[in-house]
Coordinates of C-alpha atoms in Angstrom, one line a residue:
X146 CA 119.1 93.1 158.1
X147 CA 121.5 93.0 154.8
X148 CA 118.6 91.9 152.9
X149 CA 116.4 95.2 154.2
X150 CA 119.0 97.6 153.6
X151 CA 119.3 96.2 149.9
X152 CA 115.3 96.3 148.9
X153 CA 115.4 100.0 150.4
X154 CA 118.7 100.9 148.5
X155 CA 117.0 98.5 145.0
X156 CA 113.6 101.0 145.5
X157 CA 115.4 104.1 146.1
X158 CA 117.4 103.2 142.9
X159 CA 114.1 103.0 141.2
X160 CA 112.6 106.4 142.9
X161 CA 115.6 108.3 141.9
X162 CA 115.4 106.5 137.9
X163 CA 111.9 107.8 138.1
X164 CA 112.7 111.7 139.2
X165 CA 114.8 111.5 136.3
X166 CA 118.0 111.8 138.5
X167 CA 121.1 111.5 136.2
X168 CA 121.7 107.7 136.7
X169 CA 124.9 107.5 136.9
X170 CA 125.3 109.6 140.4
X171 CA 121.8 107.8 141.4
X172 CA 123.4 104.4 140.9
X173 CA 126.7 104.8 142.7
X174 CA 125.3 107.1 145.4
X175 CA 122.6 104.3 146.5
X176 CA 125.2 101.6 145.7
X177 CA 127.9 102.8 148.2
X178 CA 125.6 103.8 150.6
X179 CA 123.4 100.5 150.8
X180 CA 126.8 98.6 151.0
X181 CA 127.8 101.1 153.9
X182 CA 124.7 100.5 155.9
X183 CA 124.6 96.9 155.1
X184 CA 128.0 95.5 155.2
X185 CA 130.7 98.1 156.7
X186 CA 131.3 101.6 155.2
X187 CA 135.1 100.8 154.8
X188 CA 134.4 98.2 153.1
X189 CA 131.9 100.1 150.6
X190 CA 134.5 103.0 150.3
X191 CA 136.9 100.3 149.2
X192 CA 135.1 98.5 146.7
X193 CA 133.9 102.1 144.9
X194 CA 137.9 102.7 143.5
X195 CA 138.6 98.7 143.4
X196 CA 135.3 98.6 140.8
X197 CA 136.4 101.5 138.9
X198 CA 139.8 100.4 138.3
X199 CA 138.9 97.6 137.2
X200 CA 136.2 98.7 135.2
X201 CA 138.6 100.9 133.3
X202 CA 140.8 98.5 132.9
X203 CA 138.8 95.3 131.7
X204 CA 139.7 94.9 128.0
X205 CA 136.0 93.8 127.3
X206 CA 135.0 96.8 128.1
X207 CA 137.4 98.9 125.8
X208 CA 134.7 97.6 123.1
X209 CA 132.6 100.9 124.5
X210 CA 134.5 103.8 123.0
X211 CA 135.8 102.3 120.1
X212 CA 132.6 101.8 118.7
X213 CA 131.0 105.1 119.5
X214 CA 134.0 106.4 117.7
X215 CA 133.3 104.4 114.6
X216 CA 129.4 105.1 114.8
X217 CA 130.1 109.3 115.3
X218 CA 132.8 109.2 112.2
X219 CA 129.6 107.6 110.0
X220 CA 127.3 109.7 111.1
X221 CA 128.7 113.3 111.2
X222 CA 130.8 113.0 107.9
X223 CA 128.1 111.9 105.8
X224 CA 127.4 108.7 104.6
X225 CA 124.3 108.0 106.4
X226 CA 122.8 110.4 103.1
X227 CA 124.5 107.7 100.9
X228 CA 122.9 104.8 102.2
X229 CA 119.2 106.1 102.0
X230 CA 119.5 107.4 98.4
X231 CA 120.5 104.0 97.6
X232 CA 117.5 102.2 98.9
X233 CA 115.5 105.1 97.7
X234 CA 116.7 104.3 94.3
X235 CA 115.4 100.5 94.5
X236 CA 111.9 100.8 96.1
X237 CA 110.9 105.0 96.2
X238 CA 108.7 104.4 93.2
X239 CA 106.6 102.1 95.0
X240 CA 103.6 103.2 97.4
X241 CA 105.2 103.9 100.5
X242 CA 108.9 103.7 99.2
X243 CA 110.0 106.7 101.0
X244 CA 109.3 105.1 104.2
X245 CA 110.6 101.4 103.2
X246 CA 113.8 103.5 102.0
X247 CA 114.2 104.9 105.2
X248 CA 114.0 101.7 107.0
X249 CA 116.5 100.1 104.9
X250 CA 118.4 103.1 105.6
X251 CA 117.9 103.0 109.5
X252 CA 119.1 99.7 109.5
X253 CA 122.0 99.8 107.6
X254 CA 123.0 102.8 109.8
X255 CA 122.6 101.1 112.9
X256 CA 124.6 98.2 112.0
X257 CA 127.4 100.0 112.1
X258 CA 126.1 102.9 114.5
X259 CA 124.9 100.5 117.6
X260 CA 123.0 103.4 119.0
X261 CA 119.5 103.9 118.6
X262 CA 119.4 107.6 119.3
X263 CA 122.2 108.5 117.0
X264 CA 119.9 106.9 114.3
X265 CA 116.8 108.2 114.6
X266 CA 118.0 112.3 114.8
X267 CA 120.4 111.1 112.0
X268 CA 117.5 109.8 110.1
X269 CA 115.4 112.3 111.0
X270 CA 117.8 114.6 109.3
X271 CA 118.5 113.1 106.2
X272 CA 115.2 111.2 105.3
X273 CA 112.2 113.2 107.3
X274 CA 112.8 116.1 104.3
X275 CA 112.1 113.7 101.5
X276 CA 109.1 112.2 102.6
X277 CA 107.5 115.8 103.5
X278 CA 108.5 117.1 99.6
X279 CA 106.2 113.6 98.5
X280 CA 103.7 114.8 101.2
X281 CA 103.9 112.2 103.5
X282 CA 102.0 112.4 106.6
X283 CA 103.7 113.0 109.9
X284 CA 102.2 110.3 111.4
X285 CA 103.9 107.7 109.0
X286 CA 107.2 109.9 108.4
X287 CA 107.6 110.2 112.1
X288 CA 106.4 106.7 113.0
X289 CA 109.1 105.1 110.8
X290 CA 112.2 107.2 111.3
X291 CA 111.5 106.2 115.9
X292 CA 110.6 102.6 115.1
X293 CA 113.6 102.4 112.5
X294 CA 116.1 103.9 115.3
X295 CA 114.9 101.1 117.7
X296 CA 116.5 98.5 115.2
X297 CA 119.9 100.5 116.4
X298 CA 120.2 98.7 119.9
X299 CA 119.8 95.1 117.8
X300 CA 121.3 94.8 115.2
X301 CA 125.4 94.4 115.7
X302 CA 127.2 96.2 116.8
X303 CA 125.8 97.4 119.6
X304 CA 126.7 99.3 122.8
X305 CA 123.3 97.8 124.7
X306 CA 124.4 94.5 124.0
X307 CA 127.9 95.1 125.1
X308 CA 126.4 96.5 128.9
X309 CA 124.4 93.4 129.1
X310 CA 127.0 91.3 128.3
X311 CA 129.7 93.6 131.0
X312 CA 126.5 92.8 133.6
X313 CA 125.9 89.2 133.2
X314 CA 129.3 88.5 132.0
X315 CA 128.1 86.5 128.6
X316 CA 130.0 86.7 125.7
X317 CA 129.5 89.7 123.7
X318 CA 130.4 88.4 120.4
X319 CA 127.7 85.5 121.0
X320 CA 125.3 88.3 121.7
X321 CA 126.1 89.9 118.5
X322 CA 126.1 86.9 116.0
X323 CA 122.1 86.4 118.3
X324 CA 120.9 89.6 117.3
X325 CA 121.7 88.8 113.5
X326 CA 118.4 87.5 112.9
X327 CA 116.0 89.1 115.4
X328 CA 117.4 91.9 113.9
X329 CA 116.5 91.1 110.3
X330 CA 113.2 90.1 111.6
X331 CA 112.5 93.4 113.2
X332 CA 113.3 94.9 109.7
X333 CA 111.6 92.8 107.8
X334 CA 108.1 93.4 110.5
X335 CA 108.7 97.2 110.0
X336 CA 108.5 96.7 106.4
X337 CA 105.4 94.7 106.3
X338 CA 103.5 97.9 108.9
X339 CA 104.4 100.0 106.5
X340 CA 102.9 98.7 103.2
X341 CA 99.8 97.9 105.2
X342 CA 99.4 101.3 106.2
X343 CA 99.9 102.5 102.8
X344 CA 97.4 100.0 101.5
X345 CA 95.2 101.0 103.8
X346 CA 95.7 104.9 103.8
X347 CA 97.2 105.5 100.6
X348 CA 97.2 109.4 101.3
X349 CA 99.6 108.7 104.3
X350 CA 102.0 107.3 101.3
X351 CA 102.6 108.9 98.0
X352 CA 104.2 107.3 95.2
X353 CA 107.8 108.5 94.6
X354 CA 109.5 109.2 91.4
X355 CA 110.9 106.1 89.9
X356 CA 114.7 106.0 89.6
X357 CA 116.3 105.6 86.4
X358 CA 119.3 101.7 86.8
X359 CA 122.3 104.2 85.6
X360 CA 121.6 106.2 89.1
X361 CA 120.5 103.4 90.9
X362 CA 123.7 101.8 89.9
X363 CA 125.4 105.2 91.2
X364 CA 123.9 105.2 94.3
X365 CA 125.0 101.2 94.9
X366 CA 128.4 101.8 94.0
X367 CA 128.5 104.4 97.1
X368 CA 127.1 102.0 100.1
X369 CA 130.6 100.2 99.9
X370 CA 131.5 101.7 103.3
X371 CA 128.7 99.8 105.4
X372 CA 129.0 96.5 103.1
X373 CA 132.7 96.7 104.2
X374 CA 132.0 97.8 107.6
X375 CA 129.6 95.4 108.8
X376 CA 131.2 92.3 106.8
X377 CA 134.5 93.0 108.4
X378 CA 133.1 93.3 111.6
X379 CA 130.5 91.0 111.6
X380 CA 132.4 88.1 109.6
X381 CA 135.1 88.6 111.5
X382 CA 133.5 87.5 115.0
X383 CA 131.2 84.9 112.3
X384 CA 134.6 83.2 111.9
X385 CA 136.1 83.8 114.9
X386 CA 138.9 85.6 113.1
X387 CA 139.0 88.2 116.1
X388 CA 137.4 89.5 119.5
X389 CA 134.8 92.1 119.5
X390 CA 137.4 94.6 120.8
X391 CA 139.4 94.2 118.7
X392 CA 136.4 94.3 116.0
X393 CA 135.8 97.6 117.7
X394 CA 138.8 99.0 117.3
X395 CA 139.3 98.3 113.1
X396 CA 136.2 98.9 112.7
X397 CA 137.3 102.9 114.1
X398 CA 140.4 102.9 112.5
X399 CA 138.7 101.8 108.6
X400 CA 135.9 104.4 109.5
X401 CA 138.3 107.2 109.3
X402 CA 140.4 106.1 106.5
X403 CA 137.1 105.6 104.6
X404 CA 135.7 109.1 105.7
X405 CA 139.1 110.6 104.7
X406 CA 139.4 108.6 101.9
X407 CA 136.0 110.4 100.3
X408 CA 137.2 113.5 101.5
X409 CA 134.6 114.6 104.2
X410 CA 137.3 114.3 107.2
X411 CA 138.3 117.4 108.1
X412 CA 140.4 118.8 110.8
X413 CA 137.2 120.3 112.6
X414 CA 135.4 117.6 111.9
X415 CA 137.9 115.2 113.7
X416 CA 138.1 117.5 116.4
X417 CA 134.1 117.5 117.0
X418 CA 133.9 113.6 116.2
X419 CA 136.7 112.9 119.6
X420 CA 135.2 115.3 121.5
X421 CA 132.0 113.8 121.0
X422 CA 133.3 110.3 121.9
X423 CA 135.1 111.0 124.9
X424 CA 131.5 112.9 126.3
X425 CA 129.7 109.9 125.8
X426 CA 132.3 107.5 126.4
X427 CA 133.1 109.4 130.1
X428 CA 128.8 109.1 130.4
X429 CA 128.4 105.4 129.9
X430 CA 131.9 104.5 131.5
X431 CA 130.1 106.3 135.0
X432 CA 127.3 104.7 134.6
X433 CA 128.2 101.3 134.1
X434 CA 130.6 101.8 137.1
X435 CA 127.3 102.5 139.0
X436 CA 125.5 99.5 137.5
X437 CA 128.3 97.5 138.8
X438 CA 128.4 98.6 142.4
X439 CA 124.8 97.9 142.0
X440 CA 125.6 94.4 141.1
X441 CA 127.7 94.3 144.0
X442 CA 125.2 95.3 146.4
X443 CA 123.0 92.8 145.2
X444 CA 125.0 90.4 146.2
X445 CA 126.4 91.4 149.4
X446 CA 123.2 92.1 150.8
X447 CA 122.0 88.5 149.9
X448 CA 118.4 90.5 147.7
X449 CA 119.2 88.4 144.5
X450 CA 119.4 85.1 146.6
X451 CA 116.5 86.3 148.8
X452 CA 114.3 87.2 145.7
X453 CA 115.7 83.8 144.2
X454 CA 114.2 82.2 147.4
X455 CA 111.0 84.0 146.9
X456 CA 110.3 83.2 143.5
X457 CA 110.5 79.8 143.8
X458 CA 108.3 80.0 147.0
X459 CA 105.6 81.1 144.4
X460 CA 105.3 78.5 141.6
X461 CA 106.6 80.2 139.3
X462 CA 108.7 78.5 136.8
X463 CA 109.6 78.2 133.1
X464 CA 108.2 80.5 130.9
X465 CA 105.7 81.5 133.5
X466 CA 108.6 83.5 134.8
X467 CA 109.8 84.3 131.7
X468 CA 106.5 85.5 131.1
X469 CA 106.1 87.8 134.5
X470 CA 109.8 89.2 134.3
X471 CA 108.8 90.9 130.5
X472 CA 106.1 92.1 131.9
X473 CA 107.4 93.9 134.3
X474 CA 110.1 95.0 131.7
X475 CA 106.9 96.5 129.7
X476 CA 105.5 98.6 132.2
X477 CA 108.7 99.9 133.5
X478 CA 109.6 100.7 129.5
X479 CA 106.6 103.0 129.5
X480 CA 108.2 105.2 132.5
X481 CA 111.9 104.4 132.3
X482 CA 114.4 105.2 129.8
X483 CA 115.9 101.7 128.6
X484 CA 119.0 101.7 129.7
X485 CA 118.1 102.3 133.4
X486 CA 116.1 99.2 133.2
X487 CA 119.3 97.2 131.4
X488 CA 121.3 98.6 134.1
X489 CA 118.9 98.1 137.3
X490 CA 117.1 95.0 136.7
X491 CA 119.3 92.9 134.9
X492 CA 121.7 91.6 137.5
X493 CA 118.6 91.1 139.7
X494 CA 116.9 88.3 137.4
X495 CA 120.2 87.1 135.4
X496 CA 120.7 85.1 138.1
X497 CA 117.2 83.9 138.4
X498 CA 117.1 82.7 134.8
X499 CA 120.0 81.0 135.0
X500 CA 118.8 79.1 138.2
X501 CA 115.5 78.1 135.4
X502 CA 118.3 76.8 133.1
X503 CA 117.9 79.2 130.5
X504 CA 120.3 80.7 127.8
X505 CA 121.5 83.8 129.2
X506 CA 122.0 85.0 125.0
X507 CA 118.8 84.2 124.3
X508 CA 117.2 86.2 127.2
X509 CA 119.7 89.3 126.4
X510 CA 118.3 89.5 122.8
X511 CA 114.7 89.0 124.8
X512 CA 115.4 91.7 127.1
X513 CA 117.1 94.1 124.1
X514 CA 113.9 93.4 122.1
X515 CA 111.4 94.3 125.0
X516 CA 113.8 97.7 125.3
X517 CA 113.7 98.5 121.8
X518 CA 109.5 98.1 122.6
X519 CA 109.6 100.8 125.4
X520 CA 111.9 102.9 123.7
X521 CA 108.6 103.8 120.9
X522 CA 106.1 103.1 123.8
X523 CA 104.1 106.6 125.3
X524 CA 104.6 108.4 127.9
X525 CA 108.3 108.4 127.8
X526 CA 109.2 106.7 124.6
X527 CA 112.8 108.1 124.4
X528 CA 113.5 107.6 120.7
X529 CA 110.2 109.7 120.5
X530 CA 111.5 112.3 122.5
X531 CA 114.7 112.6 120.4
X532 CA 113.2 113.1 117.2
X533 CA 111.0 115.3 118.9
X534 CA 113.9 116.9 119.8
X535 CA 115.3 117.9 115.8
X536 CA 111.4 118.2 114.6
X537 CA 110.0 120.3 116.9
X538 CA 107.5 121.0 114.4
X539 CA 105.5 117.2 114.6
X540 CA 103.5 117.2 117.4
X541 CA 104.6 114.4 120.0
X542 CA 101.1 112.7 119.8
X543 CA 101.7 112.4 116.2
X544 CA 104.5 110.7 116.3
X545 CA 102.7 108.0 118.9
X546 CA 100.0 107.5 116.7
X547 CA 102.4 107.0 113.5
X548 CA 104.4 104.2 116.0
X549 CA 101.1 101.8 116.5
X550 CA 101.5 99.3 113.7
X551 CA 105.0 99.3 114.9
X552 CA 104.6 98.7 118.2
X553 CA 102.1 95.7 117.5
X554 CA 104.3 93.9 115.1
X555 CA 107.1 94.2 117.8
X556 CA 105.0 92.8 120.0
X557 CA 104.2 89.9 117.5
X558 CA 107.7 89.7 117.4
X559 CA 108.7 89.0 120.6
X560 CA 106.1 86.3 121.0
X561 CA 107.9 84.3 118.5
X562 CA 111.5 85.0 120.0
X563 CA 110.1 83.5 123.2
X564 CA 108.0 80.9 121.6
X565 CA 111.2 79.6 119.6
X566 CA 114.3 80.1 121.1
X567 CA 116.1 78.5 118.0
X568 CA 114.8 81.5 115.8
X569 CA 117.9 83.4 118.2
X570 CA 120.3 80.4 118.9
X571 CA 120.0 78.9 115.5
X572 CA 122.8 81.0 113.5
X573 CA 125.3 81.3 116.8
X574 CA 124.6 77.1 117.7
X575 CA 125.4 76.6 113.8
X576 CA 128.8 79.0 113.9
X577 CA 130.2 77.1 116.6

């Protein structure tokens, strides 16, 4: 039946994600096929250009490159360094400083970066040096530079939260204006790990050097690129002034008059920051175009009904199935990279939550949160991997040791952004 030939073609999807197959090619591949045996091959070879097209076309979706661009002009021109001596100037003196700087830093980066592993090798980069000179140890250097790049998928902008919004067809400036405060949370968590830690092992945190006001005041004065970033694009979808697109696309434009403006936009580095772009633009256009067909499948094949049917057959309501869906987002986070499990398994429950009556924002930042857990969670904790990656010197065990306070106060975090919805509605609900 339709429904077989979907489960085989879901769990081949899955196999393939596993065996590291690049995603995209997995994705369509199983996609076109499953539709083929399923449906009609006709129709299947039809709906693969038809998707695409459309795809390319969608204005929502022209969100994508936009801001990559902006997030590649910040971070190879610069500016990242700016924002991290500023924060170091306020709190380095303090036990564990470095680290707190660096979170600041991470987060402030990410606002207007939306990736999380452009932030943690940027980070890695600029801030990992510092906290070695102050003999930091690797464990709490390391730890804080891959829980810091997690907050990059969160806070707004972000590209993660533009694919869930594409795949479930939910406002993406909602989604933004939701992951204000989850976001801040997060921060704010991340902040409180690391002074226990430092209380606890003060040999893991030096004391810095404390910052004389006429530098601090310096180093303020040159963060005036993210507070005009983020407000613009931020309050701009806060008072509904414009669409995220079109966020997306001043928010590219005043990155390179700012970058030129201070002089670090050069010809080359225009060149490498476009190039750069259009790489991972072309990436995550094919494999969104995958995660579509997908969708597509899903439906044609009648599995998202059928599993619909089946859930209900068990009991399983509320946040009982709230409950079992993050859990199987959890164990799939310690094998899967995080966006193959945004891009597989969210059209298959979407529909299922919505059939509960929940708020499909509220479960997006849910789902983004539980993603940002298995992106710092061993064996395949990608962020790890990445900073891995530009310190080849930290051992990779280190680093997951270093991420355990992190990891619980996530966890402690998404108890309460299931507990109390309102703590991810409230600041949207109030907006509107």
């Amino acid at each position: 039946s339709a429904m077989i030939v979907g489960s085989i073609a879901m769990a081949t999807a899955i196999f393939l994600a596993f065996l590291r197959v690049p995603l995209a090619f997995a994705l369509l591949s199983v996609s076109v096929a499953g539709i083929g045996f399923a449906i009609n091959w006709q129709i299947a070879l039809q709906l693969l250009p038809l998707t695409i097209s459309d795809a390319v076309l969608s204005y929502d979706l022209a969100v994508v490159p936009m801001f990559i661009l902006m997030g590649n002009v910040i971070s190879k021109t610069g500016i990242a360094q700016d924002l991290f001596r500023a924060a170091y100037g306020f709190v380095g003196h303090v036990r564990g400083g470095l680290a707190l700087a660096t979170m600041v830093a991470c987060a402030g980066f990410s606002a207007v970066c939306g990736s999380s592993y452009a932030t943690a090798a940027t980070m890695a980069k600029v801030a990992y040096p510092s906290m070695k000179k102050y003999k930091y140890s690797d464990e709490l250097a390391a730890g804080t530079i891959a829980a810091g790049g997690t907050l990059g998928i969160l806070i707004p902008p972000s590209i993660i939260m533009v694919v869930y919004g594409i795949l479930t067809q939910t406002n993406i400036g909602d989604l933004f204006i939701a992951g204000v405060i989850p976001g801040l949370l997060g921060l704010g968590f991340y902040m409180l790990a690391i002074r226990f830690v430092a209380a606890r092992n003060p040999s893991h945190a030096p004391q810095g050097e404390r910052t004389p006001w006429p530098e601090k005041l310096r180093a303020l004065s040159s963060i005036w690129p993210f507070l005009l970033l983020f407000g613009m694009i931020i309050g701009g979808l806060y008072a509904k002034l414009f669409t995220p697109t079109e966020a997306a696309g001043m928010g590219a434009g005043l990155a390179i008059l700012i970058a030129t403006f201070h002089g670090r936009l050069t010809w080359i580095v225009l060149r490498r920051i476009i190039v750069d772009t259009a790489y991972t633009s072309v990436s995550l256009y094919t494999v969104l175009f995958g995660a579509l067909m997908l969708s597509k499948l899903l439906t044609l094949s009648g599995l998202a009904s059928g599993i619909l049917v089946f859930v209900q057959s068990l009991g399983l309501e509320g946040y009982g199935l709230i409950f079992a869906i993050l859990i199987v987002f959890l164990i799939l986070g310690c094998v899967m990279d995080s966006m193959a499990i945004i891009l597989i398994f969210v059209p298959l429950f979407a529909p299922i939550v919505v059939a509960q009556g929940f708020d499909l924002v509220w479960f997006g930042i849910v789902v983004i949160v539980v993603t940002e857990i298995a992106l710092i969670t061993p064996p395949v904790g990608m962020n790890v991997f990445v900073l891995k990656a530009v310190l080849p010197d930290v051992p990779v065990l280190r680093i997951f040791k270093g991420l355990v306070p992190f990891i619980a106060v996530d966890v402690t975090r998404l108890a309460l952004l299931v507990a109390f919805p309102a703590i991810t509605l409230w600041l949207g609900t109030t907006i509107g």
